[in-house]
Coordinates of C-alpha atoms (C1' of nucleotides) in Angstrom, one line a residue:
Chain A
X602 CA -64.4 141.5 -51.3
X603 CA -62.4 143.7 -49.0
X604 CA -59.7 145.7 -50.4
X605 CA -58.1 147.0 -47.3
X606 CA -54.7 146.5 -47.3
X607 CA -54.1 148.2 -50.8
X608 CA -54.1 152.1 -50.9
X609 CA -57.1 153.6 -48.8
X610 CA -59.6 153.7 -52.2
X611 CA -61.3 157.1 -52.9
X612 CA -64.7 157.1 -51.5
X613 CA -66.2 156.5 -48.1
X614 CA -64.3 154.1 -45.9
X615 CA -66.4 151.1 -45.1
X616 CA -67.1 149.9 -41.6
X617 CA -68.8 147.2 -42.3
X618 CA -66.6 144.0 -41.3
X619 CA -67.0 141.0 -43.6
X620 CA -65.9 138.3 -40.8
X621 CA -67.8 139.7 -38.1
X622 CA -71.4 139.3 -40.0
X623 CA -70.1 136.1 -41.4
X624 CA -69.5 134.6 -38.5
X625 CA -73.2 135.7 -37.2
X626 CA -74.3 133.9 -40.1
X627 CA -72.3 131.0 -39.8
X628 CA -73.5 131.0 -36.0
X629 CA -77.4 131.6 -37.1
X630 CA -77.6 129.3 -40.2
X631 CA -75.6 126.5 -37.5
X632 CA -78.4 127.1 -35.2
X633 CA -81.6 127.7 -36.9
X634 CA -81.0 126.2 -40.3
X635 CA -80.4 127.6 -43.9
X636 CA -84.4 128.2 -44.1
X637 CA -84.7 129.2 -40.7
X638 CA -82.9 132.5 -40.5
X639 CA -83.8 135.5 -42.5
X640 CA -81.5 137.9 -44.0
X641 CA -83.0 140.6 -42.3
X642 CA -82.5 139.2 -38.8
X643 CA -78.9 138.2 -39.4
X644 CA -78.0 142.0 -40.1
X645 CA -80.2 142.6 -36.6
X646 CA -78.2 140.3 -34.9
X647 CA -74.9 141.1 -36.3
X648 CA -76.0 145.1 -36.3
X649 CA -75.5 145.8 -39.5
X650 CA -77.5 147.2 -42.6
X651 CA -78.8 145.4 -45.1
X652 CA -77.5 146.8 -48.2
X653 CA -74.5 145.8 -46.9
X654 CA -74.5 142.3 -46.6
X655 CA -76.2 142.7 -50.0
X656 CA -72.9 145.0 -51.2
X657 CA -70.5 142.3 -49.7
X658 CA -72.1 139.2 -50.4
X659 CA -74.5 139.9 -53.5
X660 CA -77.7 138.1 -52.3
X661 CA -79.0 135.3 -50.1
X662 CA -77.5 133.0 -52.0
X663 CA -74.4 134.5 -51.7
X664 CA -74.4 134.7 -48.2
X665 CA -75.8 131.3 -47.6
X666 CA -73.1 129.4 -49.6
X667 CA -70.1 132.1 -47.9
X668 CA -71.0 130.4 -44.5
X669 CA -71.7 126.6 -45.1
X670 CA -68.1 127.3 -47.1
X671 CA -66.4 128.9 -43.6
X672 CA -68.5 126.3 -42.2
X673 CA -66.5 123.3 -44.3
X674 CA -63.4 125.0 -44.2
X675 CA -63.4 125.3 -40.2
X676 CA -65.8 123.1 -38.1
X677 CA -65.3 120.3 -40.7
X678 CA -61.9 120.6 -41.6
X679 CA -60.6 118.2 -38.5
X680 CA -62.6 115.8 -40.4
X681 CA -60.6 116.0 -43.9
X682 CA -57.5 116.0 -42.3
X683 CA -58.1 112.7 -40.5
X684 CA -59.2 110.9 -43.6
X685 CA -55.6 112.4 -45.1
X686 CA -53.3 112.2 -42.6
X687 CA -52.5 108.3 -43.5
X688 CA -52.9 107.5 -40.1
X689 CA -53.1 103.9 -39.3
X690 CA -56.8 102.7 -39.0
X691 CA -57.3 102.1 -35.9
X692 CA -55.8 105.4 -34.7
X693 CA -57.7 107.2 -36.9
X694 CA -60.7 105.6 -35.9
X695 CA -60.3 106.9 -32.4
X696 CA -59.5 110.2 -33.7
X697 CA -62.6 110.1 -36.0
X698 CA -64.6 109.1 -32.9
X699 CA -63.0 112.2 -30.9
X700 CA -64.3 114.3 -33.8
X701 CA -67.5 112.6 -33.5
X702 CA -68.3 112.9 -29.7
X703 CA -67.0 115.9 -29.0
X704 CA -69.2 117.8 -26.5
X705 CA -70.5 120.2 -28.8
X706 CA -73.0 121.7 -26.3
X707 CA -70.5 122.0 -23.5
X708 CA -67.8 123.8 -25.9
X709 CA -70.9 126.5 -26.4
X710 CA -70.9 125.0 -30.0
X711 CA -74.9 124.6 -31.6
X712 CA -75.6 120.9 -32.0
X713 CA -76.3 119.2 -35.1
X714 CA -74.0 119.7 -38.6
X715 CA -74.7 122.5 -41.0
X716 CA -73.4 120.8 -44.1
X717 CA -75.5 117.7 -43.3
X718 CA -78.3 119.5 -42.6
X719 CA -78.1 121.6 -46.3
X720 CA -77.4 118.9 -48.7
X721 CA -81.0 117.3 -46.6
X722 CA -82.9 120.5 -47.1
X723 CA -85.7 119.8 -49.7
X724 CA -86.6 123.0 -49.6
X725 CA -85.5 126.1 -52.6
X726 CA -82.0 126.7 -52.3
X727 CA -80.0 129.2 -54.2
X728 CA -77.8 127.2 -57.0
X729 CA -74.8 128.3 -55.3
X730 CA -75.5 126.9 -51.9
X731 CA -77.0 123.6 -53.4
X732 CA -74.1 123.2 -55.5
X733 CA -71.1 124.2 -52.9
X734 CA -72.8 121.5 -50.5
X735 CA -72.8 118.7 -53.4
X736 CA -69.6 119.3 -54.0
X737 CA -68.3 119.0 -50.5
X738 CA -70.5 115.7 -50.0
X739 CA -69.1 114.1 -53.0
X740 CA -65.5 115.3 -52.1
X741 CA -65.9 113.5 -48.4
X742 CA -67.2 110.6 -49.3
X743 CA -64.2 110.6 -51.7
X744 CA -62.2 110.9 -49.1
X745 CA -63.7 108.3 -47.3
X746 CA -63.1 105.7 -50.0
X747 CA -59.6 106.5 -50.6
X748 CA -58.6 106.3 -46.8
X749 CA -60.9 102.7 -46.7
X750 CA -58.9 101.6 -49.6
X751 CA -55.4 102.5 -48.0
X752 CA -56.5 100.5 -45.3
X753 CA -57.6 97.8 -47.3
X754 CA -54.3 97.6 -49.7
X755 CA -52.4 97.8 -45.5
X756 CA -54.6 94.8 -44.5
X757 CA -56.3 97.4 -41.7
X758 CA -59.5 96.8 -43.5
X759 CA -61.7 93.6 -44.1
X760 CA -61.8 93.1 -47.9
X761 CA -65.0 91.7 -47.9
X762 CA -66.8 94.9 -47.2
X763 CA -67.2 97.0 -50.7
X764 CA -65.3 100.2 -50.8
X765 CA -68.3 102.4 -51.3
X766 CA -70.6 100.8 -49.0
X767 CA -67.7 101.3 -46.0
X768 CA -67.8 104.7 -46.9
X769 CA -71.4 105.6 -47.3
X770 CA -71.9 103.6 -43.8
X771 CA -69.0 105.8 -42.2
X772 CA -70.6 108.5 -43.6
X773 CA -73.6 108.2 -42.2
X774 CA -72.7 107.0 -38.8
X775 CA -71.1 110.6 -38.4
X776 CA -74.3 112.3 -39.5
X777 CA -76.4 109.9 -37.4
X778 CA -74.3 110.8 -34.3
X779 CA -74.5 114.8 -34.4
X780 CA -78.1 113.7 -35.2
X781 CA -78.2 111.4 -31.8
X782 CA -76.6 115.0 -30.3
X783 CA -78.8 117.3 -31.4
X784 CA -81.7 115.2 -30.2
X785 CA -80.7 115.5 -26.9
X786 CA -79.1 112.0 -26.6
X787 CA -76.8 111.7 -23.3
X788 CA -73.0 111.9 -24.3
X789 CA -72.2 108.3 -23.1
X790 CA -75.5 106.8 -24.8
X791 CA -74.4 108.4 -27.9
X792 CA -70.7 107.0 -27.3
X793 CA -72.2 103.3 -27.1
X794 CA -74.5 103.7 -30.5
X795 CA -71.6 105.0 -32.4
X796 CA -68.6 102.4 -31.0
X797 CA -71.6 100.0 -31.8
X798 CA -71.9 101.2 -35.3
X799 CA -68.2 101.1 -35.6
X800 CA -67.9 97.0 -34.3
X801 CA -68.5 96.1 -37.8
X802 CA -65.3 97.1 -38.9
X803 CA -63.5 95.1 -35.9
X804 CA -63.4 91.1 -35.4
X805 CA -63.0 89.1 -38.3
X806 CA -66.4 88.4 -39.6
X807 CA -65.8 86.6 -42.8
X808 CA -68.2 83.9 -42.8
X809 CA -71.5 86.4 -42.2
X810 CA -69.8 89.5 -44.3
X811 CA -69.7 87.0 -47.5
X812 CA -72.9 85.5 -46.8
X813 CA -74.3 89.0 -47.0
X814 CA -71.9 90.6 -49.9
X815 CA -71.3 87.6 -52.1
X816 CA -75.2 87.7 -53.4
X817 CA -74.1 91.3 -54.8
X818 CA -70.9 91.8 -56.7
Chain B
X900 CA -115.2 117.0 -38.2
X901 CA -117.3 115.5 -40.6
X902 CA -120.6 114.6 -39.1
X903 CA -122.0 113.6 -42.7
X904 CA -123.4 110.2 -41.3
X905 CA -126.2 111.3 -38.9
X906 CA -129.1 113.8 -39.8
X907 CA -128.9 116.1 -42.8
X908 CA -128.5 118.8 -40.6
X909 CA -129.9 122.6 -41.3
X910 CA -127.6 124.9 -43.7
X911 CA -125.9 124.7 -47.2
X912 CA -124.4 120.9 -47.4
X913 CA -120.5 120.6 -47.3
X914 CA -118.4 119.8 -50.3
X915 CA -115.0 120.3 -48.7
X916 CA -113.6 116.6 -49.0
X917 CA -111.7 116.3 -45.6
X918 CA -109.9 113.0 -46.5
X919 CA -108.8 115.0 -50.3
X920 CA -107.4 117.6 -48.2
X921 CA -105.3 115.5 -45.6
X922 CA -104.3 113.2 -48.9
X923 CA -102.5 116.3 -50.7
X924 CA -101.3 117.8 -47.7
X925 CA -99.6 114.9 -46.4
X926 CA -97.9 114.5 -49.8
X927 CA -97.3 118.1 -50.0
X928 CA -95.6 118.0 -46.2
X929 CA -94.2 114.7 -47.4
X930 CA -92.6 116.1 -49.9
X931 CA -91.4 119.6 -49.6
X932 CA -91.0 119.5 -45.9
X933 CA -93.7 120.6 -43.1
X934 CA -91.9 124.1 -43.8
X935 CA -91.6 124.4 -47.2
X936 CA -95.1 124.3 -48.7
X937 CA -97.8 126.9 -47.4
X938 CA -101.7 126.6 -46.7
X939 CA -102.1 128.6 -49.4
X940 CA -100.2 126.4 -52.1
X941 CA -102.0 123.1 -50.4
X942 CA -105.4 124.7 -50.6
X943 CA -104.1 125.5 -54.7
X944 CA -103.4 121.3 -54.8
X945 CA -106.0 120.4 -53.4
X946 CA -108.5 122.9 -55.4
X947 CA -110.4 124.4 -51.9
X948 CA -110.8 127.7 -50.5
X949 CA -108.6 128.6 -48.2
X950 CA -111.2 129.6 -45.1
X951 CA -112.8 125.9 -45.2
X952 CA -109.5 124.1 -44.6
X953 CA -109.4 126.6 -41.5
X954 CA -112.9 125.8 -40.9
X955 CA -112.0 121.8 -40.7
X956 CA -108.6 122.1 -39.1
X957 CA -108.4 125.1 -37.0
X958 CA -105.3 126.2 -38.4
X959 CA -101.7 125.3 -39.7
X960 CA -100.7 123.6 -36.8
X961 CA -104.4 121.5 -36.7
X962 CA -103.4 120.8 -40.1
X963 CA -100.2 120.0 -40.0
X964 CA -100.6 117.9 -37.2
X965 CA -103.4 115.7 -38.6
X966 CA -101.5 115.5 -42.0
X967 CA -98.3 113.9 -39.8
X968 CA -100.9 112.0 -37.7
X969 CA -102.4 110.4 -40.8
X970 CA -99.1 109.6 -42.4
X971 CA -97.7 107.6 -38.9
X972 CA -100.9 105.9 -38.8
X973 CA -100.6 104.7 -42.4
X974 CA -97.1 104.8 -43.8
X975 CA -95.6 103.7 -40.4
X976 CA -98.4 101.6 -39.0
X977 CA -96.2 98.1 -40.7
X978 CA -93.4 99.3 -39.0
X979 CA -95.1 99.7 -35.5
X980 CA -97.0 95.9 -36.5
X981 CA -93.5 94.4 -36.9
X982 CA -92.4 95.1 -33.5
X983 CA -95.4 94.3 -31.4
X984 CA -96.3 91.0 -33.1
X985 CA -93.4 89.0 -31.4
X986 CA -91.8 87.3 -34.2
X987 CA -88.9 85.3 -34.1
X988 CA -85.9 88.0 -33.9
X989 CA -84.3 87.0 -37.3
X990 CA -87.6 87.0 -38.9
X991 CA -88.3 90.1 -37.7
X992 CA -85.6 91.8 -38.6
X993 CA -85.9 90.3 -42.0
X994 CA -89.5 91.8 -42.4
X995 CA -88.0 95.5 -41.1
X996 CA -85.6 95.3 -44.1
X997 CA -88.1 94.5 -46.7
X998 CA -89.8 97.6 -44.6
X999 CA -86.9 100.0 -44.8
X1000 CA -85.8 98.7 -48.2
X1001 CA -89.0 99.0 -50.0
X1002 CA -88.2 101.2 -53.6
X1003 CA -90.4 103.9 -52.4
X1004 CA -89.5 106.2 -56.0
X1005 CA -90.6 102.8 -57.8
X1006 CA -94.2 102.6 -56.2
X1007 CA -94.8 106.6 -56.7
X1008 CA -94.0 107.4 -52.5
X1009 CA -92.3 110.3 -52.1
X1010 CA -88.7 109.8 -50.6
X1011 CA -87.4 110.8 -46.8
X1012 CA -89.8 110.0 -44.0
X1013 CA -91.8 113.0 -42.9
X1014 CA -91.7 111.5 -39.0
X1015 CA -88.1 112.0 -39.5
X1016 CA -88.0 115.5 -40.5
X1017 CA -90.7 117.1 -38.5
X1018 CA -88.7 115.9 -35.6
X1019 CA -85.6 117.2 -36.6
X1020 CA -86.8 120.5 -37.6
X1021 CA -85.5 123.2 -35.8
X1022 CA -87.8 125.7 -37.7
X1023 CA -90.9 126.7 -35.1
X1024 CA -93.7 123.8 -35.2
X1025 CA -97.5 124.7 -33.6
X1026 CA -97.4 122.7 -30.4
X1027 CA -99.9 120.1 -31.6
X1028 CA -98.1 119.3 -34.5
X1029 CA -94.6 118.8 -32.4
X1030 CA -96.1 116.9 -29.3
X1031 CA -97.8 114.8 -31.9
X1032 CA -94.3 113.9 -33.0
X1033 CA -92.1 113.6 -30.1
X1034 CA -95.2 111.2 -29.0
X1035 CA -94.7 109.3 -31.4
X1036 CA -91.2 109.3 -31.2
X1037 CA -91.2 107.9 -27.9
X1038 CA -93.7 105.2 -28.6
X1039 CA -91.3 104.0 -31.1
X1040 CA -88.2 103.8 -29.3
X1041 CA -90.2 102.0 -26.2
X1042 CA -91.5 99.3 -29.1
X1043 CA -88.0 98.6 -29.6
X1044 CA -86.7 98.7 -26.5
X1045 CA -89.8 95.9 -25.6
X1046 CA -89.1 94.1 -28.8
X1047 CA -85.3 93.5 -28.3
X1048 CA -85.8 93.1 -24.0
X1049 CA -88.1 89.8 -25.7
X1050 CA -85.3 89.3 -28.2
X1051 CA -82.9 88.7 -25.5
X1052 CA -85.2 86.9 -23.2
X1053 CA -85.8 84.3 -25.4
X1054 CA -81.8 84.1 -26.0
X1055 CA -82.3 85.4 -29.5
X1056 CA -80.2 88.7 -29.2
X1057 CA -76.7 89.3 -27.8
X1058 CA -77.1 90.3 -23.9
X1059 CA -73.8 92.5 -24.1
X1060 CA -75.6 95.4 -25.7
X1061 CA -77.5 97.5 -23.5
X1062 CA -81.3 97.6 -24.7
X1063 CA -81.6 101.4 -25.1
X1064 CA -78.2 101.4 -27.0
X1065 CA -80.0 99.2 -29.2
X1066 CA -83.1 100.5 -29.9
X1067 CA -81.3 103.9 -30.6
X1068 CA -79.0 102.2 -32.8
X1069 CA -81.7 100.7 -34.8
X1070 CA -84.4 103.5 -35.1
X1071 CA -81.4 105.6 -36.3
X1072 CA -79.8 102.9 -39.1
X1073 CA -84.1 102.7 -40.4
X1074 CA -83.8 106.4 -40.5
X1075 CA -80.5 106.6 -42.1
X1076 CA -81.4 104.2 -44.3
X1077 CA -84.4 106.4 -45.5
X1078 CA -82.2 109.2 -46.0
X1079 CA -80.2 107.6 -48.4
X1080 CA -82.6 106.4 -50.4
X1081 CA -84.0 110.2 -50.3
X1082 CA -80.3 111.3 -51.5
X1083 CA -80.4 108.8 -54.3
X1084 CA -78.3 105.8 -53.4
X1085 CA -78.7 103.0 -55.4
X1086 CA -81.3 100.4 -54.0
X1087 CA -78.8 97.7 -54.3
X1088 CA -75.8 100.3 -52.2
X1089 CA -78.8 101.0 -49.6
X1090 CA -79.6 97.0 -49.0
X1091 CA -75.5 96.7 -48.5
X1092 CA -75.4 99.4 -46.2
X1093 CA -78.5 98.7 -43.8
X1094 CA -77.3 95.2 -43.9
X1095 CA -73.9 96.0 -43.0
X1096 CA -75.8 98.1 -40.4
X1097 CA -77.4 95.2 -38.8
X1098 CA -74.4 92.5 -38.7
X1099 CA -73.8 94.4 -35.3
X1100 CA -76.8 91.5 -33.9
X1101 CA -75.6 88.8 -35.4
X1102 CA -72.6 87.0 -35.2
X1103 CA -71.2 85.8 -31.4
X1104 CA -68.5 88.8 -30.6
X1105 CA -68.6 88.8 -27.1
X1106 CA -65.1 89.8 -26.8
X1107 CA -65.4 93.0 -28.7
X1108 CA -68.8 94.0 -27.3
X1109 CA -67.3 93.5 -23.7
X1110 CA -64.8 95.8 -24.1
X1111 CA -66.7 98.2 -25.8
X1112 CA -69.7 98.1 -23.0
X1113 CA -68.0 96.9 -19.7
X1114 CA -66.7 100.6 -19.3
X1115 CA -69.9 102.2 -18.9
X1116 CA -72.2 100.2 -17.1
Chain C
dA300 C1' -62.6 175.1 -51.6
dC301 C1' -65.0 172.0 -54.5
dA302 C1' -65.8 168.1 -57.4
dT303 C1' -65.7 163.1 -57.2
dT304 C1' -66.1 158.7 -55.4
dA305 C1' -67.9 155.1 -52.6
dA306 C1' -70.1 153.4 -48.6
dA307 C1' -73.5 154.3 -45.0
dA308 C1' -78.6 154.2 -43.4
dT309 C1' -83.4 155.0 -44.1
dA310 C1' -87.2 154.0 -46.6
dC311 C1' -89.5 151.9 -50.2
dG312 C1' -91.6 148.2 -53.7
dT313 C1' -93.3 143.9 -54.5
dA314 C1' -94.6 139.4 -53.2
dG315 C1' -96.1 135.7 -50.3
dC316 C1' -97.9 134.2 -46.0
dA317 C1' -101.4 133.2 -41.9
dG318 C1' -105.7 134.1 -40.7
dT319 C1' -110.5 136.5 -41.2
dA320 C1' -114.4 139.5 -42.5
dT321 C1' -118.1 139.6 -45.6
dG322 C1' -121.6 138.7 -48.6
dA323 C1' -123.5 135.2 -51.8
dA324 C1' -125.5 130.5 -52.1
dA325 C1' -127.7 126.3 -50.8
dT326 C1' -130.2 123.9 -47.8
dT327 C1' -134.0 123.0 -43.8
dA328 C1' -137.8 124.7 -40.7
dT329 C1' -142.1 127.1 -40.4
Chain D
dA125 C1' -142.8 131.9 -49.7
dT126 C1' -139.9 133.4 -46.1
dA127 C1' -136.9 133.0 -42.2
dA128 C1' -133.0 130.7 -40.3
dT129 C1' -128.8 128.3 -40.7
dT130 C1' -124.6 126.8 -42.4
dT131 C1' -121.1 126.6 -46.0
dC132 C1' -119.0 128.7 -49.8
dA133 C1' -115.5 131.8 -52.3
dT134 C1' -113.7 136.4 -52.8
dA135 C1' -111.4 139.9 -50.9
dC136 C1' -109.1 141.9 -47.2
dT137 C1' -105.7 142.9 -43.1
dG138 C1' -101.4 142.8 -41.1
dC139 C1' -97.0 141.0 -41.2
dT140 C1' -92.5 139.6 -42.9
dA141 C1' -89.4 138.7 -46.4
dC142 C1' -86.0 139.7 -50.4
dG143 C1' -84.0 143.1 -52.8
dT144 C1' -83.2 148.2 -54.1
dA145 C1' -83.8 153.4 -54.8
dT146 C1' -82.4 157.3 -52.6
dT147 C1' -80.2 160.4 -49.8
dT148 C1' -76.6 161.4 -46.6
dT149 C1' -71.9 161.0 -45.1
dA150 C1' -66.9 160.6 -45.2
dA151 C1' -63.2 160.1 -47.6
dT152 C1' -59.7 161.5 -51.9
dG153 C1' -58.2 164.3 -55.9
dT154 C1' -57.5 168.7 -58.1

DNA sequence: ACATTAAAATACGTAGCAGTATGAAATTAT
DNA sequence: ATAATTTCATACTGCTACGTATTTTAATGT
């Protein structure tokens, strides 16, 4: 971790800037996935050495889950604050569906979602990187249920639908649309799929949501 | 390819079991991604040499490729069946969720659909291998698009949603419903959620679709 | 000035991978 | 029996990857 506000330290000063290769990695992991980038040519692309990354970050692991975390904490964070704010539903709706469709490619943002993309990797990831994207899955969808339930106890929310099903379906609707994006989907196509997705929450349905709820419970 | 049907021909008589091969590697690339198993560990699996798997697919992409190949024309062929057979819309749909919802963990199938991911990857495919996918990919969405243009023809499907809006809509809720059931979701959650998913068709809300659609157009 | 400390960069070690050269083995043709 | 042919398995080449040993460099303390 950088020390570089304290006294200037004894040895060599360091050069190597923590945020500048970590936001090459955030960019690189973003664009060509978690398994996709090597270490070696992140430090060619952020022109750096390797045993510095390894000095700053420890190892591959280390580096992975210190930019799906910056990741979380930045691209994402709109995203927690909606669910949060307390808004009423339907404004946060729209605000969600801002989040959703924003033009990623036309802010020169890479398409698709890093966190989504993780916690779907089957492939070996270190324990800290598996575990950092677990947690943040499991925090969301938290989040998720508690803003359904808000809107539920406020009578913004149809009853009928389970709490955990909303919120896995939300969920998922998000991660479908970046999906949609990614793929190359036209901005107003992927506008109608996702209001689409998002009619179920609208007119009240009661007769068909109990028919297809009540067999459950 | 195998020609072990015609004349005995002249050299040493193959053993390499072609269909052995393509069994383990599509449950290898089913499994731990088109990127995350080698030739090498498929050729350990599959107890071959590594040479004649090159000698009966060319190379990783010829492998790869066939291995996806094999899998849509087996593991997706019901799904493909459903849509061209020109069932009654509501029975149709009801024979896609039995489809989608089948407990793939329960009758030893590996979890996720490999279609899926080999389309999403963003990690370098051969060219065979990703034509062979994006082919397919597009065959698919057309089947829907057919399959819902005769829903609505025969007044069986709501005329408000545009027909590629659908067809998007549902090839992504089949593949977000596979997803979850990858992640673990209970089979019961998954049934709620894809069902949720697919109340969009049913009941009459032609005053919520309208305003949702009338503004593109 | 000289020792000490810490970070820098180069170069290395080991391992796994895609793809192939090579020689042995098993068959048919003469 | 021997030549021809085809497949087999071992071993190899070249490359890239993660992680580190080593040496050089730039600072502080005495």
């Amino acid at each position: 971790m950088s020390n570089n506000t304290d006294k200037p330290a004894r040895g060599r000063p360091r050069t190597l800037q923590r945020e500048h290769v970590l936001k090459i990695a955030v960019e690189s992991y973003w664009t060509d996935g978690l398994t996709g980038v090597s270490i070696e040519e992140i430090c060619r692309r952020a022109g750096v050495s390797k045993p510095g990354v390894y000095r700053e970050f420890g190892n591959e692991d280390g580096l992975k889950q210190a930019a799906l975390e910056r990741y979380q904490s930045t691209i994402l964070a709109p995203l927690a604050d909606i669910l949060t704010d307390d808004l009423p539903f339907e404004q946060a709706l729209r605000k969600l569906t801002d989040f959703v469709l924003l033009d990623r490619k036309a802010h020169g943002l890479p398409a698709g979602c890093l966190q989504v993309t993780t916690c779907r990797s089957k492939q070996t990831l270190g324990k800290r990187t598996r575990e950092s994207a677990h947690k943040f899955s499991d925090q969301t969808l938290m989040g998720l249920e508690q803003w359904i339930d808000r809107a539920k106890s406020k009578g913004q929310f149809a009853v009928e639908i389970p709490t955990r099903t909303a919120a896995l379906y939300v969920d998922a609707q998000i991660a479908t649309a970046m999906e949609l994006q990614q793929q190359g989907v036209t901005q107003k196509e992927l506008e109608r799929v996702f209001k689409l997705a998002l009619t179920v929450f609208f007119e009240k349905r009661r007769p068909i949501l109990d028919q297809i709820f009540s067999e459950f419970v």
